[in-house]
Amino acid sequence: MNLGVRLHRTSLALGLVSLTLALFSLACVNEASELNKAGVALESRNSLEESIVKFDEAIRLDPRLALAYYNRGQAYFILGQFEPAKQDYDQAVNLDPESILFYTKRGDAYLAMGQPDQAVQEHNEAISRDPQFGLAYYNRGSAYVALGRRDEAIQDYNQAVILDRRIRITTNIGVRCKLYDDLYPKDVAYQDCRGFSSHGSRFANAFGERAFEYFERGEYRKAIMDYDQAIRLDRDRDLYNGRGLAYQSIGEFDQAFQDFEKAAGSTGFAPAHYNQGKLLYEIGKYRFAAKEYSLAILKDPLYADAYTGRAMAYTFLAKDALAKLDIDRAVELGVDRVELEGVIQELEKQR
């Protein structure tokens, strides 16, 4: 056999090997993609450990499949294993640095690990790459909340809503919507209502905490405006209670009482009953005040201020024996006896 024939056959054999390897590689890629999809399906049914096995297999077959790392990171994140989640997001970013979602999710992992400053940097990176990506603003807002930067958080939440109406933070009370499909094919619109966050509640929290800061500074009307915004998003009893205190501070007792009633609700909320009692006491309704203090104590038998308030109400009602019992209980819970008995003596002179 001449040299030319041998070279031809060798070349042909090498070509067949290359083709076989290419076909095998393509088969691996296709199988990896199918395993990734199977993992996402399991993840959506909350079979997280099983989904991780599928993602492991997908990555073994195709180590450059960024989505498999991302989706495995999602499963770890949901399981509360934030460091492995971040490592998978790292790998996803390395393989596909143009995917802004990967930066945003890595920011979420940093926030979950108690590193909000680093989380902000990740969301900044996502926003610098795509200033129209609403989710990055939304998640950066959550990092700002963790840092106590309420105004910036609210600005980001507002920007997120403007840019992406699928983030359904609306004026509908108690809104609950899940965010974005974990599969995230970049050429397909995201699926609504996926993920594990209550957007209304998170947005309301930003307004609620800023309202509390206004209240602490004595800016009660500004506090009320922020509580209004928060309550439109989330009918949380603490928000009603806070707004009630703000109304009480500016002398709008009817509004305050309504908010305390809403905060107390059908199941009862000790601070709301206490605040109702305090308000009724201030306007001279001592019998009703004592009743509300009693409800607060019923919900929280260790509520020292409620015993103090009821002792004062009982004093005006000339129920001195009951007042003494409450004084003793308040002292047991840490109230200064000399100071409290001095207050009671002054009240006795006024009745």
CSV table of C-alpha atoms in Angstrom, one decimal:
chain,number,residue,atom,x,y,z
A,1,MET,CA,0.0,0.0,0.0
A,2,ASN,CA,1.5,3.3,-1.1
A,3,LEU,CA,2.0,6.2,1.3
A,4,GLY,CA,-0.7,8.3,-0.3
A,5,VAL,CA,-3.4,5.7,0.3
A,6,ARG,CA,-2.2,5.2,3.9
A,7,LEU,CA,-2.3,9.0,4.5
A,8,HIS,CA,-5.8,9.2,3.0
A,9,ARG,CA,-7.1,6.3,5.2
A,10,THR,CA,-5.5,7.9,8.3
A,11,SER,CA,-7.1,11.2,7.4
A,12,LEU,CA,-10.4,9.6,6.9
A,13,ALA,CA,-10.2,7.7,10.2
A,14,LEU,CA,-9.2,10.9,12.0
A,15,GLY,CA,-12.2,12.7,10.4
A,16,LEU,CA,-14.5,9.9,11.5
A,17,VAL,CA,-13.1,10.2,15.1
A,18,SER,CA,-13.6,13.9,15.1
A,19,LEU,CA,-17.1,13.5,13.8
A,20,THR,CA,-17.9,10.9,16.4
A,21,LEU,CA,-16.5,13.1,19.1
A,22,ALA,CA,-18.5,16.1,17.8
A,23,LEU,CA,-21.7,14.0,17.8
A,24,PHE,CA,-20.9,12.7,21.3
A,25,SER,CA,-20.3,16.2,22.5
A,26,LEU,CA,-23.5,17.4,20.9
A,27,ALA,CA,-25.4,14.5,22.5
A,28,CYS,CA,-23.9,15.4,25.9
A,29,VAL,CA,-24.9,19.0,25.5
A,30,ASN,CA,-28.4,18.0,24.5
A,31,GLU,CA,-28.7,15.6,27.4
A,32,ALA,CA,-27.3,18.2,29.8
A,33,SER,CA,-30.0,20.6,28.6
A,34,GLU,CA,-32.7,18.0,29.2
A,35,LEU,CA,-31.3,17.2,32.6
A,36,ASN,CA,-31.3,21.0,33.4
A,37,LYS,CA,-35.0,21.2,32.4
A,38,ALA,CA,-35.8,18.2,34.5
A,39,GLY,CA,-34.0,19.8,37.5
A,40,VAL,CA,-36.1,23.0,37.0
A,41,ALA,CA,-39.3,20.9,36.9
A,42,LEU,CA,-38.3,19.2,40.2
A,43,GLU,CA,-37.3,22.6,41.7
A,44,SER,CA,-40.7,24.0,40.8
A,45,ARG,CA,-42.3,21.2,42.8
A,46,ASN,CA,-40.0,22.0,45.8
A,47,SER,CA,-38.1,18.7,45.3
A,48,LEU,CA,-34.9,20.6,45.8
A,49,GLU,CA,-32.5,17.8,46.7
A,50,GLU,CA,-33.6,15.8,43.7
A,51,SER,CA,-33.3,18.8,41.5
A,52,ILE,CA,-29.7,19.3,42.7
A,53,VAL,CA,-28.9,15.8,41.6
A,54,LYS,CA,-30.2,16.6,38.1
A,55,PHE,CA,-28.2,19.8,37.9
A,56,ASP,CA,-25.1,17.9,39.1
A,57,GLU,CA,-25.5,15.5,36.2
A,58,ALA,CA,-26.1,18.3,33.7
A,59,ILE,CA,-22.9,20.0,34.8
A,60,ARG,CA,-20.9,16.8,34.6
A,61,LEU,CA,-22.1,16.4,31.0
A,62,ASP,CA,-21.7,20.0,30.1
A,63,PRO,CA,-19.4,22.0,32.5
A,64,ARG,CA,-20.1,25.2,30.5
A,65,LEU,CA,-23.8,25.2,31.0
A,66,ALA,CA,-24.3,28.4,32.9
A,67,LEU,CA,-28.0,27.9,33.5
A,68,ALA,CA,-27.3,24.6,35.3
A,69,TYR,CA,-25.0,26.3,37.8
A,70,TYR,CA,-27.5,29.1,38.2
A,71,ASN,CA,-30.4,26.8,38.7
A,72,ARG,CA,-28.5,24.7,41.2
A,73,GLY,CA,-27.6,27.9,43.0
A,74,GLN,CA,-31.3,28.7,43.2
A,75,ALA,CA,-32.0,25.3,44.8
A,76,TYR,CA,-29.2,25.9,47.3
A,77,PHE,CA,-30.5,29.4,48.0
A,78,ILE,CA,-34.0,28.1,48.8
A,79,LEU,CA,-32.5,25.5,51.1
A,80,GLY,CA,-30.8,28.3,53.0
A,81,GLN,CA,-27.3,27.1,51.8
A,82,PHE,CA,-26.2,30.6,50.7
A,83,GLU,CA,-22.5,30.0,50.3
A,84,PRO,CA,-22.9,27.1,47.9
A,85,ALA,CA,-25.5,29.2,46.1
A,86,LYS,CA,-23.1,32.1,45.7
A,87,GLN,CA,-20.4,29.8,44.4
A,88,ASP,CA,-22.8,28.5,41.7
A,89,TYR,CA,-23.8,32.1,40.9
A,90,ASP,CA,-20.1,32.9,40.6
A,91,GLN,CA,-19.6,30.1,38.1
A,92,ALA,CA,-22.7,31.2,36.1
A,93,VAL,CA,-21.3,34.7,35.9
A,94,ASN,CA,-17.9,33.5,34.8
A,95,LEU,CA,-19.4,31.4,32.0
A,96,ASP,CA,-21.9,34.0,31.0
A,97,PRO,CA,-20.8,37.5,32.1
A,98,GLU,CA,-23.5,39.2,30.0
A,99,SER,CA,-26.3,37.7,32.0
A,100,ILE,CA,-27.5,40.5,34.3
A,101,LEU,CA,-29.7,38.2,36.2
A,102,PHE,CA,-26.7,36.2,37.5
A,103,TYR,CA,-25.2,39.4,39.1
A,104,THR,CA,-28.6,40.2,40.7
A,105,LYS,CA,-29.0,36.7,42.1
A,106,ARG,CA,-25.4,36.8,43.4
A,107,GLY,CA,-26.4,40.0,45.1
A,108,ASP,CA,-29.3,38.3,46.8
A,109,ALA,CA,-26.9,35.6,48.1
A,110,TYR,CA,-24.6,38.3,49.6
A,111,LEU,CA,-27.6,39.9,51.3
A,112,ALA,CA,-28.7,36.5,52.7
A,113,MET,CA,-25.2,36.1,54.1
A,114,GLY,CA,-25.4,39.4,55.8
A,115,GLN,CA,-23.3,41.4,53.4
A,116,PRO,CA,-25.6,44.1,52.1
A,117,ASP,CA,-22.8,46.4,50.9
A,118,GLN,CA,-21.5,43.6,48.6
A,119,ALA,CA,-25.1,43.0,47.5
A,120,VAL,CA,-25.5,46.6,46.5
A,121,GLN,CA,-22.3,46.3,44.4
A,122,GLU,CA,-23.6,43.3,42.6
A,123,HIS,CA,-26.9,45.1,41.8
A,124,ASN,CA,-25.0,48.2,40.7
A,125,GLU,CA,-23.1,46.0,38.2
A,126,ALA,CA,-26.3,44.6,36.9
A,127,ILE,CA,-27.8,48.1,36.5
A,128,SER,CA,-24.7,49.4,34.8
A,129,ARG,CA,-25.0,46.7,32.2
A,130,ASP,CA,-28.7,47.2,31.7
A,131,PRO,CA,-30.3,50.3,33.3
A,132,GLN,CA,-33.7,49.1,32.3
A,133,PHE,CA,-33.6,45.8,34.3
A,134,GLY,CA,-36.3,46.4,37.0
A,135,LEU,CA,-35.4,43.4,39.1
A,136,ALA,CA,-31.9,44.8,39.9
A,137,TYR,CA,-33.5,48.0,41.2
A,138,TYR,CA,-36.0,46.0,43.2
A,139,ASN,CA,-33.4,43.8,44.8
A,140,ARG,CA,-31.0,46.7,45.4
A,141,GLY,CA,-33.8,48.3,47.3
A,142,SER,CA,-33.9,45.3,49.6
A,143,ALA,CA,-30.2,45.7,50.3
A,144,TYR,CA,-30.7,49.4,51.0
A,145,VAL,CA,-33.4,48.4,53.5
A,146,ALA,CA,-30.9,46.2,55.3
A,147,LEU,CA,-28.4,49.1,55.4
A,148,GLY,CA,-31.1,51.4,56.9
A,149,ARG,CA,-31.1,53.6,53.7
A,150,ARG,CA,-34.9,53.8,53.5
A,151,ASP,CA,-35.1,56.7,51.1
A,152,GLU,CA,-32.8,55.1,48.5
A,153,ALA,CA,-34.7,51.8,49.0
A,154,ILE,CA,-38.0,53.5,48.2
A,155,GLN,CA,-36.5,55.2,45.1
A,156,ASP,CA,-35.3,51.9,43.8
A,157,TYR,CA,-38.6,50.2,44.5
A,158,ASN,CA,-40.4,53.0,42.6
A,159,GLN,CA,-38.0,52.7,39.7
A,160,ALA,CA,-38.5,48.9,39.6
A,161,VAL,CA,-42.2,49.4,39.3
A,162,ILE,CA,-41.8,52.0,36.5
A,163,LEU,CA,-39.5,49.7,34.5
A,164,ASP,CA,-41.1,46.4,35.0
A,165,ARG,CA,-44.8,46.2,35.6
A,166,ARG,CA,-44.5,42.5,36.1
A,167,ILE,CA,-43.3,43.4,39.6
A,168,ARG,CA,-46.8,43.8,40.8
A,169,ILE,CA,-46.4,46.3,43.6
A,170,THR,CA,-49.7,48.1,43.4
A,171,THR,CA,-52.1,49.9,45.6
A,172,ASN,CA,-54.1,46.7,46.1
A,173,ILE,CA,-54.0,45.8,49.7
A,174,GLY,CA,-52.2,42.6,50.7
A,175,VAL,CA,-50.8,42.0,47.2
A,176,ARG,CA,-48.8,38.8,47.0
A,177,CYS,CA,-47.0,37.9,43.8
A,178,LYS,CA,-44.0,35.7,43.0
A,179,LEU,CA,-41.2,36.9,40.8
A,180,TYR,CA,-39.5,35.5,37.7
A,181,ASP,CA,-39.2,32.0,36.4
A,182,ASP,CA,-36.1,30.2,37.6
A,183,LEU,CA,-35.4,28.7,34.2
A,184,TYR,CA,-34.7,32.2,32.7
A,185,PRO,CA,-34.3,31.7,29.0
A,186,LYS,CA,-33.0,35.1,28.0
A,187,ASP,CA,-35.0,35.2,24.8
A,188,VAL,CA,-38.3,34.5,26.5
A,189,ALA,CA,-40.3,36.8,28.7
A,190,TYR,CA,-40.1,36.0,32.4
A,191,GLN,CA,-42.9,34.2,34.0
A,192,ASP,CA,-44.9,36.1,36.6
A,193,CYS,CA,-45.4,35.0,40.2
A,194,ARG,CA,-42.4,32.8,40.8
A,195,GLY,CA,-39.8,33.0,43.5
A,196,PHE,CA,-40.4,33.4,47.2
A,197,SER,CA,-40.9,37.1,48.1
A,198,SER,CA,-43.9,39.1,48.9
A,199,HIS,CA,-43.2,42.3,47.1
A,200,GLY,CA,-46.0,44.3,48.7
A,201,SER,CA,-44.7,43.4,52.1
A,202,ARG,CA,-41.1,44.3,51.3
A,203,PHE,CA,-42.1,47.6,49.8
A,204,ALA,CA,-44.4,48.3,52.7
A,205,ASN,CA,-41.5,47.6,55.1
A,206,ALA,CA,-39.4,50.3,53.5
A,207,PHE,CA,-42.2,52.9,54.0
A,208,GLY,CA,-43.0,51.6,57.5
A,209,GLU,CA,-39.5,51.9,58.7
A,210,ARG,CA,-39.1,55.4,57.3
A,211,ALA,CA,-42.4,56.3,58.9
A,212,PHE,CA,-41.0,55.2,62.2
A,213,GLU,CA,-38.0,57.3,61.7
A,214,TYR,CA,-40.2,60.3,61.0
A,215,PHE,CA,-42.2,59.5,64.2
A,216,GLU,CA,-39.1,59.3,66.3
A,217,ARG,CA,-38.1,62.8,65.0
A,218,GLY,CA,-41.5,64.2,65.8
A,219,GLU,CA,-42.5,64.6,62.2
A,220,TYR,CA,-45.9,63.0,62.7
A,221,ARG,CA,-47.6,64.1,59.5
A,222,LYS,CA,-44.8,62.8,57.4
A,223,ALA,CA,-45.0,59.6,59.4
A,224,ILE,CA,-48.7,59.3,58.7
A,225,MET,CA,-48.1,59.8,54.9
A,226,ASP,CA,-45.6,56.9,54.8
A,227,TYR,CA,-47.8,54.7,57.0
A,228,ASP,CA,-50.6,55.4,54.5
A,229,GLN,CA,-48.5,54.1,51.6
A,230,ALA,CA,-47.3,51.1,53.6
A,231,ILE,CA,-50.9,50.1,54.7
A,232,ARG,CA,-52.1,50.3,51.1
A,233,LEU,CA,-49.6,47.6,50.3
A,234,ASP,CA,-49.8,45.4,53.4
A,235,ARG,CA,-52.5,45.5,56.2
A,236,ASP,CA,-50.0,44.7,58.9
A,237,ARG,CA,-51.1,45.3,62.4
A,238,ASP,CA,-47.8,47.0,63.4
A,239,LEU,CA,-48.4,49.5,60.6
A,240,TYR,CA,-51.9,50.4,61.9
A,241,ASN,CA,-50.5,50.6,65.4
A,242,GLY,CA,-47.7,52.9,64.3
A,243,ARG,CA,-50.1,55.2,62.4
A,244,GLY,CA,-52.4,55.3,65.4
A,245,LEU,CA,-49.6,56.5,67.6
A,246,ALA,CA,-48.8,59.2,65.0
A,247,TYR,CA,-52.5,60.3,64.9
A,248,GLN,CA,-52.6,60.3,68.7
A,249,SER,CA,-49.5,62.6,68.8
A,250,ILE,CA,-51.2,65.3,66.7
A,251,GLY,CA,-54.4,65.0,68.7
A,252,GLU,CA,-56.5,63.2,66.0
A,253,PHE,CA,-57.9,60.7,68.6
A,254,ASP,CA,-60.8,59.3,66.4
A,255,GLN,CA,-58.3,58.3,63.7
A,256,ALA,CA,-55.9,57.0,66.2
A,257,PHE,CA,-58.6,54.9,67.9
A,258,GLN,CA,-59.7,53.4,64.6
A,259,ASP,CA,-56.2,52.4,63.8
A,260,PHE,CA,-55.7,50.8,67.2
A,261,GLU,CA,-58.9,48.8,66.7
A,262,LYS,CA,-57.7,47.6,63.3
A,263,ALA,CA,-54.3,46.7,64.8
A,264,ALA,CA,-56.0,44.8,67.6
A,265,GLY,CA,-58.1,42.8,65.1
A,266,SER,CA,-60.2,39.9,65.9
A,267,THR,CA,-57.4,37.9,67.5
A,268,GLY,CA,-56.0,40.7,69.6
A,269,PHE,CA,-52.7,42.4,69.6
A,270,ALA,CA,-51.4,43.5,73.0
A,271,PRO,CA,-49.6,46.8,71.9
A,272,ALA,CA,-52.8,47.9,70.1
A,273,HIS,CA,-55.0,47.2,73.1
A,274,TYR,CA,-52.4,49.0,75.3
A,275,ASN,CA,-52.4,52.1,73.0
A,276,GLN,CA,-56.2,52.1,72.9
A,277,GLY,CA,-56.2,52.0,76.7
A,278,LYS,CA,-53.7,54.9,76.8
A,279,LEU,CA,-55.8,57.0,74.4
A,280,LEU,CA,-59.0,56.4,76.3
A,281,TYR,CA,-57.2,57.2,79.6
A,282,GLU,CA,-56.0,60.5,78.1
A,283,ILE,CA,-59.5,61.6,77.2
A,284,GLY,CA,-60.9,60.6,80.6
A,285,LYS,CA,-62.6,57.3,79.7
A,286,TYR,CA,-61.1,55.4,82.6
A,287,ARG,CA,-63.5,52.5,82.7
A,288,PHE,CA,-63.0,51.8,79.0
A,289,ALA,CA,-59.2,52.4,79.4
A,290,ALA,CA,-59.1,49.7,82.1
A,291,LYS,CA,-60.9,47.3,79.8
A,292,GLU,CA,-58.3,47.8,77.0
A,293,TYR,CA,-55.4,47.4,79.4
A,294,SER,CA,-57.0,44.2,80.6
A,295,LEU,CA,-57.2,42.9,77.0
A,296,ALA,CA,-53.5,43.8,76.5
A,297,ILE,CA,-52.7,41.9,79.7
A,298,LEU,CA,-54.8,38.9,78.6
A,299,LYS,CA,-52.8,38.7,75.3
A,300,ASP,CA,-49.4,39.4,77.1
A,301,PRO,CA,-49.4,38.7,80.9
A,302,LEU,CA,-45.9,40.1,81.1
A,303,TYR,CA,-46.8,43.5,79.7
A,304,ALA,CA,-45.6,45.8,82.6
A,305,ASP,CA,-46.8,49.0,81.0
A,306,ALA,CA,-50.3,47.6,80.7
A,307,TYR,CA,-50.4,46.9,84.5
A,308,THR,CA,-49.1,50.4,85.2
A,309,GLY,CA,-51.7,52.0,82.9
A,310,ARG,CA,-54.5,49.9,84.5
A,311,ALA,CA,-53.4,50.8,88.0
A,312,MET,CA,-53.7,54.5,87.0
A,313,ALA,CA,-57.1,54.0,85.5
A,314,TYR,CA,-58.3,52.0,88.6
A,315,THR,CA,-57.0,54.9,90.8
A,316,PHE,CA,-59.3,57.4,89.0
A,317,LEU,CA,-62.2,54.9,89.3
A,318,ALA,CA,-61.4,54.7,93.1
A,319,LYS,CA,-60.7,50.9,92.8
A,320,ASP,CA,-57.7,51.2,95.0
A,321,ALA,CA,-57.4,47.5,96.0
A,322,LEU,CA,-57.3,46.6,92.3
A,323,ALA,CA,-54.8,49.4,91.6
A,324,LYS,CA,-52.5,48.0,94.4
A,325,LEU,CA,-52.6,44.5,92.8
A,326,ASP,CA,-51.5,46.0,89.5
A,327,ILE,CA,-48.8,48.1,91.1
A,328,ASP,CA,-47.4,45.0,92.8
A,329,ARG,CA,-47.4,43.1,89.5
A,330,ALA,CA,-45.8,46.0,87.6
A,331,VAL,CA,-43.0,46.2,90.2
A,332,GLU,CA,-42.5,42.4,89.8
A,333,LEU,CA,-42.0,43.0,86.1
A,334,GLY,CA,-39.4,45.7,86.6
A,335,VAL,CA,-41.3,49.0,87.2
A,336,ASP,CA,-39.8,51.2,89.9
A,337,ARG,CA,-42.1,51.1,92.9
A,338,VAL,CA,-41.2,54.5,94.4
A,339,GLU,CA,-41.8,56.3,91.1
A,340,LEU,CA,-45.0,54.5,90.3
A,341,GLU,CA,-46.5,54.9,93.8
A,342,GLY,CA,-45.6,58.6,93.6
A,343,VAL,CA,-47.6,58.9,90.4
A,344,ILE,CA,-50.5,57.1,92.0
A,345,GLN,CA,-50.5,59.4,95.0
A,346,GLU,CA,-50.7,62.5,92.6
A,347,LEU,CA,-53.6,60.9,90.8
A,348,GLU,CA,-55.4,60.3,94.1
A,349,LYS,CA,-55.3,64.0,94.8
A,350,GLN,CA,-56.9,64.8,91.4
A,351,ARG,CA,-60.0,62.5,91.6
